[in-house]
Amino acid sequence: MAVETKVESNVEVIKRSSNFLRGGLAQELALDTPDVSGESEQLLKFHGIYSQDNRDVRRERAQAGVALDYIFMTRVVIPGGRLSTEQWLALDGIATSVADGSLRLTTRQAVQFHGVLKGDLRQLAQSLDRQFLSSFGACGDVVRNVVTCPNLHLESGQGHLEGIALQLRESFRSTSEAHWEIFVNGEKAASREEIEERPFYGETYLPRKFKIAVSHPSDNCVDVFAQDVGLIPGDHPEAGAGFTLVVGGGLGRSYANADTFARLAEPLTFVTNEEVEEVIASVITTYRDLGDRTDRKRARMKYVVADLGLEAFRSEVEGRLGRRLRAPIPLPSSFDADDHLGWRPLPDGTWQVGIRVGAGRVRDDEHSTLRSALRHIAENFAVTFFITPQQDLIVSGLREDDRNAIEALLVQHHVRLDGELGNVERRALACPALPTCSQALTESERRLPELVSGLEGALAARQLGRRPLQLRMTGCPNGCARPAVAEIGVVGRTKSTYDLYLGGGIRGDRLASLYREKVSLDDIPDILGPLFDRWGAEGESDEAFGDFLTRVGVA
Ligand code: SRM
Ligand code: SF4
């Protein structure tokens, strides 16, 4: 019988021959062309940059025989989503100077700039560098932006957790000088001492992206079970304060590969604060060595955990660590997910206000001048901004005396306050999809408002308008807005249809299941109508939709 030999993927070859992520990037950026080669496209991802084209004009340009409208997306790493007002103002400036006039807050607390021209990529990187920000490592086969619940700094006795995202980002970032040389300041780099790349990356880095999130002890707004590694703060009866470490989550799937699936992370161990970095490093090297480098669709760590089984995976990690892992403690029973919206008092006597940002898009348009309002706040108040994993924004550190002024400012800019939001709208997420995402099969962000109002209308017609409902929508099954764990997940299937998933929940600890395939967006409120009727008639008064559907066996 012939033995199948697996060949490493092309991206592995590109990484290995790139001299630690340099390749021909510097030379190609200097060329007066609007796009880059396929090889540079792969390397650019490690620098936080995606080569895209404006898909709204793709067809007409092809028909006219002209080149695609090449644009780039730059994603900025923002550990824990925390930004100073100076940083916010710099990002706001970039949106005007080299991007499409918007800042796009992501589901991992980062900021994306869309519509950047190749010739402006360096200027953008330099503007970030001046604010101690960077896009390096926001994408690519490395540890990505570390996500934390923006509530962590509120927890008394857990104050040190606020820095965890920064600490992990620092420990697991690539130390290649490539980004600095190519995008920020080549001359200075030439005179700097060459720093060696991290041994756990080596010259081929990880098989694929690697995601870490830190939840609040009782708030899973980060979707900790959707991560390669999730940390849930807790107290071990003997070891003391630390984290339950969960491994092997991930939500992306591919229609073309039946062997791909969404998976929730499972508890592996309990680590103390002192052990957390060392254990994650062993998980990362396990993944580095055992992850699939032949098929990028199956290269995520969740497949290593699923294929080996948790116990064998644990043994692999222990082998690298040189000691046994402690057993995990039970997960918190009160796990919920805060939307972080509205006014909240802080322990130091100041206030924070969480502002809803529809699909994370901060801009000025006919509905509101949100971007101007935030610029005004950053210019005039001594505050800190936190991007939430729900694509929203918290303005934190406001004095009691400032509250009226802030409210008036938001009203003046037509930014709707917490109490004015619809109950579907306030938790709804959507990925960017068209026109920028190369993987999009359908619209998402641009059609979210109509789906939200359709669902809110269907609920209101049944006197269920006050019941919260969690909707998440994506333009393809990669699952960037995490629909696989939502109460209602709407996932692009063909050019004009979506698959409908039901039964996830606010706690993020349950996968939704497929309810209907290939439905049109317009039909979704009617398809869900009978289920809303049952929820109203048979559900407990405080029973969430996803919990109800699971209890009665619909999902
Ligand atoms: Fe994502 C690829 C946008 C969070 C799973 N994601 C993409 C790309 C870069 C498309 C591409 O490869 O060409 C999208 C950019 C489109 C654009 O025009 O902006 C994109 N992903 C996003 C963001 C901006 C969605 C959002 O609405 O905020 C999020 C950016 C996060 C960040 O700041 O780092 C984003 N992506 C996620 C999440 C959610 C999360 O991490 O909590 C997931 C599911 C969790 C997971 O990783 O399993 C996710 N994105 C993917 C995948 C599927 C990976 C897989 O395992 O197969 C892809 C495709 C890929 O990597 O090839 C992808
Ligand atoms: Fe693009 Fe798909 Fe992610 Fe949406 S879910 S941003 S369509 S890759």
Coordinates of C-alpha atoms and ligand atoms in Angstrom, one line a residue, residues 431-433 437 439-440 474-476 478-480, ligand 2:
C431 CA -17.4 40.9 10.9
P432 CA -16.3 43.4 8.2
A433 CA -16.9 41.0 5.3
C437 CA -12.4 40.8 3.2
Q439 CA -12.8 35.5 2.2
A440 CA -16.3 37.0 2.4
T474 CA -20.3 36.7 9.6
G475 CA -19.7 36.6 5.9
C476 CA -18.1 33.2 6.0
N478 CA -14.2 31.5 9.6
G479 CA -16.3 32.9 12.4
C480 CA -14.5 36.2 13.1
Ligands
SF4_2 FE1 -13.9 37.8 6.4 FE2 -15.1 35.5 7.0 FE3 -13.8 36.8 8.9 FE4 -16.0 37.8 8.0 S1 -15.8 35.8 9.1 S2 -14.1 38.9 8.3 S3 -16.0 37.2 5.9 S4 -12.9 35.9 7.1

